[in-house]
């Protein structure tokens, strides 16, 4: 693979690479595989071995679990400049992937082999800092998700909030994710995750400061659950 075509893009999205020796780019050229990821493609199934770590150049990946009742719960999403901490954990601990990772937005990624990732962790402080940063960010996501599951069905409360505007004859409402979070007493990240899921399911459309209702019947079914 010709890494020169992606080197500048890689540095822009993962700035710490600029502080690593040039030999790193030679290792990438000799070992990386360019992945063209299509929307809907499964990157990891639960129980898969973590043989590669993806450096996203574009697109977005959703990581989620499916319960015994078939209901899905989003753990987190990541896009360019970020990475999957569950993959990194699987590589470093020789464990399998504990969830499902699916391409949500078409894009490209450089897949780095697990053995090279381990070597980089041992060799470069910059890479260790990057992995630790991922861990800190994703830990916050997971704690938020636990709060959703343990304490309140926030998806129902958000659906009810959206429908309140619809019952007044409006097909949209002007509201930011933060204003909804403030109204319902939750975190903005919780609201953003649920609204994104509703958009993917075709229930609403998200615009800056505005939510357009597409399928009120399905929203009502959520409220009635």
Short mmCIF file of C-alpha atoms in Angstrom, two decimals:
data_model
loop_
_atom_site.label_atom_id
_atom_site.label_comp_id
_atom_site.label_asym_id
_atom_site.label_seq_id
_atom_site.Cartn_x
_atom_site.Cartn_y
_atom_site.Cartn_z
CA UNK A 1 0.00 0.00 0.00
CA UNK A 2 1.27 3.50 -0.85
CA UNK A 3 1.12 5.27 2.52
CA UNK A 4 2.15 8.65 1.06
CA UNK A 5 -1.37 9.05 -0.28
CA UNK A 6 -2.74 8.86 3.27
CA UNK A 7 0.14 10.16 5.42
CA UNK A 8 -0.99 13.79 5.62
CA UNK A 9 -4.59 12.76 6.24
CA UNK A 10 -3.42 10.44 9.00
CA UNK A 11 -1.42 13.20 10.68
CA UNK A 12 -4.31 15.66 10.46
CA UNK A 13 -6.73 13.26 12.09
CA UNK A 14 -4.27 11.66 14.53
CA UNK A 15 -1.88 14.56 15.32
CA UNK A 16 0.32 12.50 17.65
CA UNK A 17 1.68 10.68 14.58
CA UNK A 18 3.55 13.90 13.79
CA UNK A 19 5.64 13.29 16.93
CA UNK A 20 6.53 9.72 16.01
CA UNK A 21 9.64 8.80 13.97
CA UNK A 22 9.33 8.53 10.18
CA UNK A 23 9.98 4.80 10.49
CA UNK A 24 6.41 4.43 11.79
CA UNK A 25 5.05 5.35 8.37
CA UNK A 26 7.28 2.71 6.84
CA UNK A 27 5.77 0.16 9.22
CA UNK A 28 2.28 1.29 8.24
CA UNK A 29 3.13 0.97 4.55
CA UNK A 30 4.46 -2.55 5.05
CA UNK A 31 1.71 -3.82 7.34
CA UNK A 32 -1.52 -1.83 7.01
CA UNK A 33 -4.48 -2.81 4.87
CA UNK A 34 -6.78 -0.14 3.44
CA UNK A 35 -10.40 -0.98 4.18
CA UNK A 36 -13.28 0.43 2.16
CA UNK A 37 -16.16 0.18 4.60
CA UNK A 38 -19.75 0.14 3.38
CA UNK A 39 -22.76 1.23 5.43
CA UNK A 40 -24.28 -1.75 7.24
CA UNK A 41 -21.09 -3.83 7.10
CA UNK A 42 -20.26 -5.73 10.31
CA UNK A 43 -16.66 -5.06 11.33
CA UNK A 44 -16.72 -7.30 14.43
CA UNK A 45 -19.20 -9.87 15.67
CA UNK A 46 -19.39 -10.62 19.38
CA UNK A 47 -16.74 -13.24 20.17
CA UNK A 48 -14.43 -12.39 17.25
CA UNK A 49 -10.68 -12.26 17.82
CA UNK A 50 -9.27 -8.73 17.69
CA UNK A 51 -6.65 -9.20 14.99
CA UNK A 52 -6.57 -5.60 13.72
CA UNK A 53 -7.00 -2.06 15.02
CA UNK A 54 -8.67 0.41 12.67
CA UNK A 55 -7.47 3.99 12.22
CA UNK A 56 -10.51 5.65 10.65
CA UNK A 57 -9.85 8.11 7.82
CA UNK A 58 -13.56 8.70 7.18
CA UNK A 59 -16.96 7.27 8.08
CA UNK A 60 -18.44 6.22 11.40
CA UNK A 61 -18.79 2.94 13.31
CA UNK A 62 -21.40 2.05 15.90
CA UNK A 63 -20.56 -0.39 18.71
CA UNK A 64 -23.55 -2.03 20.37
CA UNK A 65 -24.88 -5.01 22.31
CA UNK A 66 -28.01 -7.09 21.74
CA UNK A 67 -29.92 -8.34 24.78
CA UNK A 68 -31.70 -11.65 25.17
CA UNK A 69 -34.95 -9.87 24.29
CA UNK A 70 -33.44 -8.72 20.98
CA UNK A 71 -33.25 -5.08 22.05
CA UNK A 72 -30.10 -3.21 21.04
CA UNK A 73 -28.17 -0.76 23.19
CA UNK A 74 -25.55 1.53 21.71
CA UNK A 75 -22.33 1.56 23.70
CA UNK A 76 -20.62 4.26 21.63
CA UNK A 77 -19.84 5.50 18.16
CA UNK A 78 -16.49 6.56 16.76
CA UNK A 79 -15.31 8.25 13.60
CA UNK A 80 -12.17 9.66 12.02
CA UNK A 81 -9.50 10.62 14.50
CA UNK A 82 -10.89 8.24 17.09
CA UNK A 83 -10.73 4.50 17.65
CA UNK A 84 -12.40 1.52 19.26
CA UNK A 85 -11.27 0.96 22.84
CA UNK A 86 -12.83 -2.52 22.94
CA UNK A 87 -10.63 -3.52 20.02
CA UNK A 88 -7.55 -2.08 21.73
CA UNK A 89 -8.48 -3.87 24.96
CA UNK A 90 -8.97 -7.15 23.08
CA UNK A 91 -5.56 -6.83 21.46
CA UNK A 92 -3.71 -5.94 24.65
CA UNK A 93 -5.46 -8.58 26.75
CA UNK A 94 -5.72 -11.31 24.09
CA UNK A 95 -9.49 -11.35 24.59
CA UNK A 96 -12.39 -11.52 22.14
CA UNK A 97 -14.58 -8.63 21.06
CA UNK A 98 -17.49 -8.36 23.56
CA UNK A 99 -19.99 -6.51 21.33
CA UNK A 100 -20.89 -5.84 17.69
CA UNK A 101 -19.23 -3.15 15.56
CA UNK A 102 -21.10 -2.02 12.45
CA UNK A 103 -20.37 0.63 9.83
CA UNK A 104 -22.93 3.41 10.19
CA UNK A 105 -21.45 5.82 7.62
CA UNK A 106 -19.44 4.64 4.59
CA UNK A 107 -15.74 5.40 4.87
CA UNK A 108 -12.15 4.18 4.83
CA UNK A 109 -9.79 2.89 7.50
CA UNK A 110 -6.23 1.67 7.83
CA UNK A 111 -6.29 -1.74 9.55
CA UNK A 112 -3.17 -2.25 11.65
CA UNK A 113 -2.20 -5.81 12.75
CA UNK A 114 -2.49 -6.61 16.44
CA UNK A 115 1.19 -7.49 16.90
CA UNK A 116 2.26 -4.07 15.61
CA UNK A 117 -0.19 -2.29 17.91
CA UNK A 118 1.34 -4.11 20.89
CA UNK A 119 4.83 -3.09 19.78
CA UNK A 120 3.78 0.55 19.47
CA UNK A 121 2.32 0.54 22.98
CA UNK A 122 5.66 -0.66 24.32
CA UNK A 123 7.76 1.66 22.16
CA UNK A 124 5.98 5.01 22.02
CA UNK A 125 4.62 7.17 24.84
CA UNK A 126 2.48 9.04 22.30
CA UNK A 127 0.67 5.85 21.36
CA UNK A 128 0.16 4.88 25.02
CA UNK A 129 -1.30 8.34 25.69
CA UNK A 130 -3.66 7.92 22.74
CA UNK A 131 -4.94 4.55 24.02
CA UNK A 132 -5.37 5.94 27.55
CA UNK A 133 -7.29 8.90 26.13
CA UNK A 134 -9.63 6.54 24.31
CA UNK A 135 -10.19 4.61 27.53
CA UNK A 136 -11.06 7.73 29.50
CA UNK A 137 -13.53 8.94 26.87
CA UNK A 138 -15.25 5.60 26.37
CA UNK A 139 -15.49 4.97 30.12
CA UNK A 140 -17.61 8.10 30.36
CA UNK A 141 -19.82 6.80 27.52
CA UNK A 142 -20.29 3.44 29.23
CA UNK A 143 -21.16 5.03 32.59
CA UNK A 144 -23.79 7.14 30.85
CA UNK A 145 -25.22 4.03 29.20
CA UNK A 146 -25.39 2.22 32.54
CA UNK A 147 -27.31 5.15 33.97
CA UNK A 148 -29.82 4.88 31.12
CA UNK A 149 -30.35 1.18 31.68
CA UNK A 150 -30.37 1.15 35.47
CA UNK A 151 -32.41 4.20 36.33
CA UNK A 152 -34.78 5.31 33.59
CA UNK A 153 -36.08 4.51 30.13
CA UNK A 154 -34.83 7.77 28.72
CA UNK A 155 -35.75 6.76 25.16
CA UNK A 156 -39.43 6.78 26.18
CA UNK A 157 -39.13 10.17 27.88
CA UNK A 158 -37.43 11.68 24.83
CA UNK A 159 -40.05 10.23 22.48
CA UNK A 160 -42.77 11.70 24.69
CA UNK A 161 -40.99 15.06 24.68
CA UNK A 162 -40.85 15.08 20.87
CA UNK A 163 -44.51 14.04 20.52
CA UNK A 164 -45.61 16.86 22.81
CA UNK A 165 -44.87 19.26 19.96
CA UNK A 166 -46.64 17.01 17.44
CA UNK A 167 -49.88 16.96 19.46
CA UNK A 168 -49.90 20.75 19.29
CA UNK A 169 -50.10 20.54 15.51
CA UNK A 170 -46.41 21.04 14.87
CA UNK A 171 -44.33 18.68 12.70
CA UNK A 172 -41.07 19.90 14.18
CA UNK A 173 -39.69 21.48 17.30
CA UNK A 174 -36.88 23.90 17.85
CA UNK A 175 -34.66 22.42 20.53
CA UNK A 176 -31.00 21.68 21.03
CA UNK A 177 -29.74 18.43 22.48
CA UNK A 178 -28.61 20.36 25.55
CA UNK A 179 -32.00 22.01 26.08
CA UNK A 180 -33.72 18.59 25.95
CA UNK A 181 -31.16 17.20 28.39
CA UNK A 182 -31.81 20.11 30.74
CA UNK A 183 -35.56 19.59 30.44
CA UNK A 184 -35.39 15.88 31.21
CA UNK A 185 -32.60 15.99 33.76
CA UNK A 186 -30.08 13.89 31.89
CA UNK A 187 -26.77 14.29 30.05
CA UNK A 188 -26.53 15.80 26.58
CA UNK A 189 -24.62 12.70 25.42
CA UNK A 190 -27.60 10.53 26.36
CA UNK A 191 -29.99 12.71 24.35
CA UNK A 192 -27.64 12.84 21.34
CA UNK A 193 -27.24 9.05 21.25
CA UNK A 194 -30.99 8.38 21.43
CA UNK A 195 -31.90 11.05 18.88
CA UNK A 196 -29.28 9.64 16.49
CA UNK A 197 -30.82 6.17 16.86
CA UNK A 198 -34.27 7.61 16.12
CA UNK A 199 -32.90 9.33 13.02
CA UNK A 200 -31.31 6.10 11.77
CA UNK A 201 -34.65 4.32 12.31
CA UNK A 202 -36.40 6.95 10.19
CA UNK A 203 -38.50 8.43 13.01
CA UNK A 204 -37.06 11.95 12.90
CA UNK A 205 -34.62 14.16 11.03
CA UNK A 206 -32.00 16.12 12.95
CA UNK A 207 -31.02 19.65 11.99
CA UNK A 208 -29.09 22.30 13.89
CA UNK A 209 -31.35 23.28 16.75
CA UNK A 210 -34.36 21.58 15.15
CA UNK A 211 -36.02 18.13 15.13
CA UNK A 212 -38.41 17.21 12.30
CA UNK A 213 -40.91 14.43 13.03
CA UNK A 214 -41.06 11.83 10.22
CA UNK A 215 -42.97 8.90 11.74
CA UNK A 216 -45.19 9.88 14.68
CA UNK A 217 -46.87 6.45 14.81
CA UNK A 218 -43.63 4.67 15.65
CA UNK A 219 -42.79 7.32 18.23
CA UNK A 220 -46.18 6.72 19.85
CA UNK A 221 -45.46 2.98 19.98
CA UNK A 222 -42.23 3.70 21.85
CA UNK A 223 -44.11 5.86 24.37
CA UNK A 224 -46.67 3.07 24.87
CA UNK A 225 -44.05 0.39 25.58
#
